[in-house]
Coordinates of C-alpha atoms in Angstrom, one line a residue:
M263 CA 2.0 -48.1 -25.5
E264 CA 4.7 -50.7 -25.1
N265 CA 3.8 -51.9 -21.6
L266 CA 0.1 -51.5 -21.5
Y267 CA -2.0 -54.5 -20.4
P268 CA -4.0 -56.5 -20.9
R269 CA -2.9 -57.0 -24.5
T270 CA -3.0 -59.3 -27.4
V271 CA 0.4 -59.9 -29.0
I272 CA 0.1 -60.6 -32.7
D273 CA 3.0 -62.1 -34.6
L274 CA 2.5 -60.9 -38.2
I275 CA 5.5 -62.9 -39.5
K276 CA 4.0 -66.2 -38.3
L277 CA 0.6 -65.1 -39.6
K278 CA 2.0 -64.5 -43.1
S279 CA 3.7 -67.9 -43.0
N280 CA 0.3 -69.5 -42.1
V281 CA -1.4 -67.8 -45.0
E282 CA 1.3 -69.0 -47.4
T283 CA 1.2 -72.6 -46.0
L284 CA -2.6 -72.9 -46.2
L285 CA -2.8 -71.4 -49.7
G286 CA -0.1 -73.8 -50.9
K287 CA -2.1 -76.8 -49.6
A288 CA -5.3 -75.4 -51.1
K289 CA -3.7 -74.9 -54.5
E290 CA -2.6 -78.5 -54.5
N291 CA -6.2 -79.5 -54.3
G292 CA -7.6 -77.0 -56.7
V293 CA -9.2 -74.9 -54.0
T294 CA -9.3 -71.1 -53.5
I295 CA -9.6 -69.5 -50.1
S296 CA -11.5 -66.5 -48.9
G297 CA -9.9 -65.3 -45.7
V298 CA -12.4 -64.5 -43.0
V299 CA -11.5 -61.4 -41.0
K300 CA -14.5 -61.1 -38.7
G301 CA -12.7 -63.1 -36.0
V302 CA -9.9 -60.6 -35.9
N303 CA -12.1 -57.5 -36.2
A304 CA -10.5 -56.7 -39.6
L305 CA -7.6 -55.1 -37.9
P306 CA -5.7 -53.1 -40.5
E307 CA -2.3 -54.7 -39.8
I308 CA -3.9 -58.1 -40.2
I309 CA -5.6 -57.2 -43.4
D310 CA -2.3 -56.1 -44.9
T311 CA -0.6 -59.3 -43.8
L312 CA -3.3 -61.5 -45.2
V313 CA -3.0 -59.8 -48.6
A314 CA 0.9 -59.9 -48.4
G315 CA 0.6 -63.6 -47.8
G316 CA -1.3 -64.1 -51.1
L317 CA -5.0 -63.9 -50.3
C318 CA -7.0 -62.4 -53.1
S319 CA -10.4 -62.6 -51.3
L320 CA -11.4 -61.5 -47.8
S321 CA -14.8 -62.1 -46.1
S322 CA -16.8 -61.0 -43.1
S323 CA -20.3 -60.8 -41.8
R324 CA -19.8 -57.1 -40.8
L325 CA -20.1 -54.5 -43.5
S326 CA -17.9 -52.1 -41.6
Q327 CA -15.1 -54.6 -41.9
L328 CA -15.6 -55.1 -45.6
E329 CA -15.5 -51.4 -46.0
Q330 CA -12.2 -51.4 -44.1
V331 CA -10.8 -54.0 -46.5
K332 CA -11.9 -52.0 -49.6
N333 CA -10.4 -48.8 -48.2
Q334 CA -7.1 -50.5 -47.7
H335 CA -7.1 -52.8 -50.7
P336 CA -9.6 -51.9 -53.4
E337 CA -8.3 -54.7 -55.6
I338 CA -9.3 -57.4 -53.1
E339 CA -12.5 -59.3 -53.7
T340 CA -14.9 -59.1 -50.8
L341 CA -17.5 -61.6 -49.7
M342 CA -20.4 -60.9 -47.3
L343 CA -20.8 -63.9 -45.1
R344 CA -24.1 -63.2 -43.5
I345 CA -27.3 -63.2 -45.5
P346 CA -27.9 -59.5 -46.1
M347 CA -30.7 -57.5 -44.4
L348 CA -33.0 -55.6 -46.8
S349 CA -32.1 -52.5 -44.8
E350 CA -28.4 -52.7 -45.7
L351 CA -28.5 -53.7 -49.4
E352 CA -27.1 -50.5 -50.9
R353 CA -24.2 -50.3 -48.4
M354 CA -23.6 -54.0 -49.0
I355 CA -23.4 -53.8 -52.7
L356 CA -21.0 -50.9 -52.5
C357 CA -18.4 -52.7 -50.3
S358 CA -19.1 -56.4 -51.1
D359 CA -18.4 -58.1 -54.5
I360 CA -20.2 -61.3 -53.5
S361 CA -22.9 -62.1 -50.9
L362 CA -24.4 -65.4 -49.6
N363 CA -28.2 -65.6 -50.2
T364 CA -31.1 -67.8 -49.5
E365 CA -34.2 -65.7 -50.1
I366 CA -36.0 -64.9 -53.3
T367 CA -37.2 -61.6 -51.9
T368 CA -33.7 -60.5 -51.0
L369 CA -32.3 -61.5 -54.4
K370 CA -35.0 -59.5 -56.2
A371 CA -34.3 -56.5 -53.9
I372 CA -30.5 -56.8 -54.7
N373 CA -31.3 -56.7 -58.4
D374 CA -33.5 -53.6 -58.0
C375 CA -30.8 -51.9 -55.9
C376 CA -28.1 -52.7 -58.4
Q377 CA -30.2 -51.3 -61.2
K378 CA -30.5 -48.0 -59.3
L379 CA -26.8 -48.0 -58.7
N380 CA -26.0 -49.0 -62.3
T381 CA -23.9 -51.9 -61.2
T382 CA -24.0 -55.7 -60.8
H383 CA -23.5 -58.0 -57.9
D384 CA -22.5 -61.7 -57.6
V385 CA -24.3 -64.1 -55.3
I386 CA -23.6 -67.6 -53.9
L387 CA -26.8 -69.5 -53.1
M388 CA -26.5 -71.3 -49.8
V389 CA -27.7 -74.9 -49.2
D390 CA -28.6 -76.3 -45.8
L391 CA -27.1 -79.8 -45.6
G392 CA -28.3 -80.5 -42.1
D393 CA -26.6 -77.9 -39.9
L394 CA -29.9 -76.0 -39.8
R395 CA -28.6 -72.5 -40.0
E396 CA -28.9 -70.7 -43.3
G397 CA -29.6 -72.3 -46.7
F398 CA -32.2 -73.7 -49.1
F399 CA -33.5 -76.9 -47.5
E400 CA -35.5 -78.3 -50.5
D401 CA -33.6 -79.0 -53.7
E402 CA -36.3 -77.7 -56.0
H403 CA -36.4 -74.4 -54.2
L404 CA -32.6 -74.1 -54.7
F405 CA -33.0 -74.9 -58.4
E406 CA -35.8 -72.3 -58.8
A407 CA -33.7 -69.6 -57.2
A408 CA -30.7 -70.5 -59.4
I409 CA -32.8 -70.3 -62.6
L410 CA -34.5 -67.0 -61.4
V411 CA -31.1 -65.4 -60.9
E412 CA -29.7 -66.8 -64.2
N413 CA -32.6 -65.8 -66.4
N414 CA -34.6 -63.0 -64.8
L415 CA -32.3 -60.9 -62.6
E416 CA -30.3 -58.8 -65.0
H417 CA -28.1 -57.2 -62.4
V418 CA -27.3 -60.2 -60.3
H419 CA -24.8 -62.9 -61.4
L420 CA -25.0 -66.4 -60.0
R421 CA -21.4 -67.1 -59.0
G422 CA -22.0 -70.4 -57.4
I423 CA -23.5 -72.4 -54.4
G424 CA -22.1 -73.1 -50.9
T425 CA -22.9 -74.5 -47.5
N426 CA -22.2 -73.9 -43.9
L427 CA -21.5 -76.9 -41.6
G428 CA -20.6 -76.8 -37.9
C429 CA -21.3 -73.3 -36.8
Y430 CA -24.7 -74.0 -35.4
G431 CA -25.7 -77.6 -35.5
S432 CA -22.1 -78.9 -35.0
V433 CA -22.4 -81.1 -38.1
Q434 CA -19.0 -82.3 -39.3
P435 CA -18.3 -81.9 -43.0
D436 CA -17.7 -85.2 -44.7
Q437 CA -17.6 -86.8 -48.2
T438 CA -21.4 -87.5 -48.0
N439 CA -22.7 -84.1 -47.2
L440 CA -20.2 -82.2 -49.3
G441 CA -20.6 -84.8 -52.1
R442 CA -24.3 -83.9 -52.1
L443 CA -23.3 -80.2 -52.6
T444 CA -21.3 -81.1 -55.7
D445 CA -24.2 -83.1 -57.0
L446 CA -26.5 -80.1 -56.5
A447 CA -24.0 -77.9 -58.3
A448 CA -23.8 -80.3 -61.2
E449 CA -27.6 -80.3 -61.5
I450 CA -27.7 -76.5 -61.5
E451 CA -25.0 -76.4 -64.2
R452 CA -27.1 -78.8 -66.3
R453 CA -30.2 -76.6 -65.9
I454 CA -28.5 -73.2 -66.6
E455 CA -26.2 -74.7 -69.2
R456 CA -22.9 -73.3 -67.9
P457 CA -20.4 -74.0 -65.2
L458 CA -20.6 -72.4 -61.8
G459 CA -17.5 -70.5 -60.7
I460 CA -17.7 -71.4 -57.0
V461 CA -18.7 -74.5 -55.1
S462 CA -17.9 -73.4 -51.5
G463 CA -17.5 -76.3 -49.2
G464 CA -17.7 -74.6 -45.9
A465 CA -15.3 -73.0 -43.4
S466 CA -12.4 -74.1 -41.2
T467 CA -14.2 -77.4 -40.2
S468 CA -13.6 -78.5 -43.8
V469 CA -9.8 -78.1 -43.5
P470 CA -9.3 -81.7 -42.2
L471 CA -10.8 -83.0 -45.5
L472 CA -8.4 -80.7 -47.4
L473 CA -5.4 -82.1 -45.6
N474 CA -6.2 -85.8 -45.8
G475 CA -7.2 -85.6 -49.5
S476 CA -10.9 -86.5 -48.9
L477 CA -12.4 -83.2 -50.0
P478 CA -14.9 -84.2 -52.7
K479 CA -13.8 -83.3 -56.2
G480 CA -15.8 -80.3 -57.3
I481 CA -15.4 -78.4 -54.1
N482 CA -13.2 -75.5 -55.2
H483 CA -13.7 -72.8 -52.5
L484 CA -13.5 -72.5 -48.7
R485 CA -14.1 -69.7 -46.3
I486 CA -11.3 -69.9 -43.7
G487 CA -10.6 -67.8 -40.6
D488 CA -9.8 -69.9 -37.6
N489 CA -7.3 -72.1 -39.3
L490 CA -5.3 -69.1 -40.4
F491 CA -4.9 -67.7 -36.9
L492 CA -5.0 -70.6 -34.5
R493 CA -4.5 -74.3 -34.1
D494 CA -7.3 -74.8 -31.6
M495 CA -9.5 -77.0 -33.9
E496 CA -6.9 -79.7 -33.6
N497 CA -8.2 -80.1 -30.1
Y498 CA -11.6 -81.1 -31.4
F499 CA -11.0 -82.8 -34.7
D500 CA -8.9 -85.8 -35.6
Y501 CA -6.1 -84.1 -37.5
T502 CA -2.9 -82.1 -37.1
F503 CA -1.3 -79.4 -39.2
P504 CA 2.2 -79.0 -37.8
E505 CA 3.3 -76.6 -40.5
M506 CA 1.0 -73.9 -39.1
H507 CA 2.0 -71.6 -36.2
G508 CA -0.4 -72.0 -33.3
D509 CA 1.0 -69.0 -31.4
V510 CA 0.3 -66.1 -33.8
F511 CA -1.9 -64.7 -31.0
T512 CA -0.9 -64.5 -27.3
I513 CA -2.9 -62.9 -24.5
E514 CA -0.9 -61.2 -21.8
A515 CA -2.4 -60.1 -18.5
E516 CA -0.9 -58.5 -15.4
I517 CA -1.0 -59.9 -11.9
I518 CA -2.7 -57.4 -9.5
E519 CA -3.1 -59.7 -6.4
I520 CA -1.4 -62.8 -5.0
K521 CA -2.9 -64.4 -1.8
E522 CA -3.1 -67.7 -0.1
K523 CA -6.8 -68.5 0.1
P524 CA -9.3 -71.4 0.5
S525 CA -10.5 -73.1 -2.7
H526 CA -14.1 -73.0 -1.7
P527 CA -16.2 -69.8 -1.2
I528 CA -17.3 -69.2 2.3
G529 CA -21.0 -68.5 2.9
T530 CA -24.3 -69.3 1.2
I531 CA -23.7 -70.1 -2.5
T532 CA -26.2 -68.5 -5.0
V533 CA -25.3 -67.3 -8.5
D534 CA -22.4 -65.4 -10.0
A535 CA -22.5 -62.1 -11.8
F536 CA -23.8 -63.8 -15.0
G537 CA -26.6 -65.7 -13.3
N538 CA -24.7 -69.0 -13.3
K539 CA -24.5 -71.4 -10.3
A540 CA -21.0 -72.7 -10.4
Q541 CA -19.7 -75.8 -8.7
Y542 CA -16.7 -75.3 -6.4
Q543 CA -14.3 -78.1 -5.4
D544 CA -12.7 -77.9 -1.9
I545 CA -9.1 -78.8 -2.4
G546 CA -7.8 -76.8 0.5
S547 CA -5.8 -73.6 0.6
H548 CA -3.8 -72.6 -2.4
K549 CA -1.8 -69.7 -3.8
R550 CA -4.1 -67.6 -6.1
A551 CA -3.3 -64.7 -8.4
L552 CA -5.8 -62.2 -9.8
L553 CA -5.2 -61.0 -13.3
A554 CA -6.5 -57.7 -14.7
I555 CA -8.5 -59.2 -17.5
G556 CA -12.0 -60.7 -17.5
R557 CA -15.0 -62.0 -19.4
Q558 CA -15.9 -58.5 -20.8
D559 CA -12.5 -58.7 -22.6
L560 CA -12.4 -62.4 -23.5
G561 CA -15.7 -64.2 -23.1
D562 CA -15.2 -67.7 -21.8
L563 CA -12.1 -67.6 -19.6
T564 CA -11.8 -71.4 -19.5
K565 CA -10.5 -71.2 -23.1
L566 CA -7.3 -69.6 -21.8
V567 CA -4.3 -71.9 -22.1
P568 CA -1.4 -70.8 -19.9
Y569 CA 2.1 -71.1 -21.4
D570 CA 3.2 -72.0 -17.9
S571 CA 1.7 -75.5 -17.8
A572 CA 1.8 -75.5 -13.9
I573 CA -0.8 -72.7 -13.8
K574 CA -4.4 -73.8 -13.3
L575 CA -7.2 -71.5 -14.4
I576 CA -9.8 -71.3 -11.6
G577 CA -12.4 -68.9 -13.0
G578 CA -13.1 -65.2 -13.1
S579 CA -15.6 -62.4 -13.5
S580 CA -16.2 -59.4 -15.7
D581 CA -12.9 -57.8 -15.0
H582 CA -10.8 -60.5 -13.3
A583 CA -9.3 -63.9 -14.1
I584 CA -8.2 -66.1 -11.2
I585 CA -5.4 -68.5 -11.5
D586 CA -3.8 -71.1 -9.2
I587 CA 0.0 -70.6 -9.2
T588 CA 0.7 -73.0 -6.3
N589 CA 2.6 -75.5 -8.3
S590 CA 4.5 -73.2 -10.6
E591 CA 8.3 -73.1 -10.4
K592 CA 8.2 -69.4 -11.1
N593 CA 8.0 -67.0 -8.1
Y594 CA 5.3 -64.7 -9.4
Q595 CA 5.2 -61.2 -8.1
I596 CA 2.7 -58.3 -8.3
G597 CA 3.1 -56.7 -11.7
D598 CA 4.3 -59.8 -13.4
V599 CA 2.7 -60.7 -16.8
V600 CA 1.2 -64.1 -17.5
S601 CA 0.9 -65.3 -21.1
F602 CA -1.8 -67.5 -22.6
N603 CA -2.5 -69.2 -25.9
I604 CA -6.2 -68.9 -26.9
E605 CA -9.1 -70.4 -28.8
Y606 CA -11.5 -68.9 -31.3
E607 CA -13.9 -67.2 -28.9
L608 CA -11.1 -65.4 -27.1
L609 CA -9.7 -64.3 -30.4
L610 CA -13.1 -62.9 -31.4
Y611 CA -13.5 -61.0 -28.2
S612 CA -10.0 -59.8 -27.6
T613 CA -9.4 -58.3 -31.1
S614 CA -12.8 -56.5 -30.8
S615 CA -12.4 -55.2 -27.3
P616 CA -11.2 -51.6 -26.9
Y617 CA -10.0 -52.6 -23.4
V618 CA -7.4 -55.1 -24.8
Y619 CA -4.3 -53.4 -26.3
K620 CA -2.8 -54.8 -29.5
K621 CA 0.9 -55.3 -30.0
F622 CA 2.1 -56.3 -33.4
I623 CA 5.4 -58.2 -34.0
K624 CA 6.6 -57.2 -37.5
G625 CA 10.3 -57.9 -37.4
V626 CA 12.2 -61.2 -37.7
S627 CA 10.5 -63.8 -35.6

């Protein structure tokens, strides 16, 4: 298994360091973290490392992954990130301690299911602050749901409220929208006459506020995946977190062809295998290498970042990535392996793909 490609190399020593670093920063600000494992397919070795690093809560939108967490670490609190389907409630309750919710119908069904199972379940009511994915949009509807859970659903416990920003509508978390979340939490606390345990201020896009000290007081919980594993968000947001390792995950792919070829396809241009009409720039002949890895393995190949900065990514297809090695000082040969840093989409695809092998670095790094 040592020399099988393509593969993702995962440095568990650096990952544990990242967990400890982020938890330390969160603790300074009175914030707890639920580590999101959906982006790494809840790989068992990664789950163990996240727990060893100090995480007490892990979350996912996939029940099979939460079941994996509970099988490995029954003591860990689990959080269901996607609003549950009515068809999966019993399974969800058995493997998830908390779920995010926005529908009265679902909340009542959770209560009924818990009654049958002779158990209880915690919920976080989600608020839509403008990103337009899940969440109560009208304040009074949120308050009505909170009071219903508090006073009428005996087997459901209102743990808190939360929001999602950035995943659909690309709305950036800031003091204004997260400040509104804390205001809503305060009003719910006034109406139910007790404090909420969780005010969850979003996901990895809220980390810049955590770092610069502008996370509104009252936000005490974040759901973090990307920032534990990568540093790609620093490319899109105005912040840096140099204490974190950005090379926990490395993609390695083997060269299967090296040829000197034109840069522009020859013939009538239509669409590629995915129905897209690409634009090709004619820059003359260049030295191209084919790699045995493609979009079926990784998704968007343009998010590959070669460690050899002289390599240029040209494109690819389902099973191939094409790179320009003309300007590289290295004399690449057939069978050589090219290494890449990655962004979130590639992390999600590669850790889930059965066609991408996984190699774990567990020793001294």
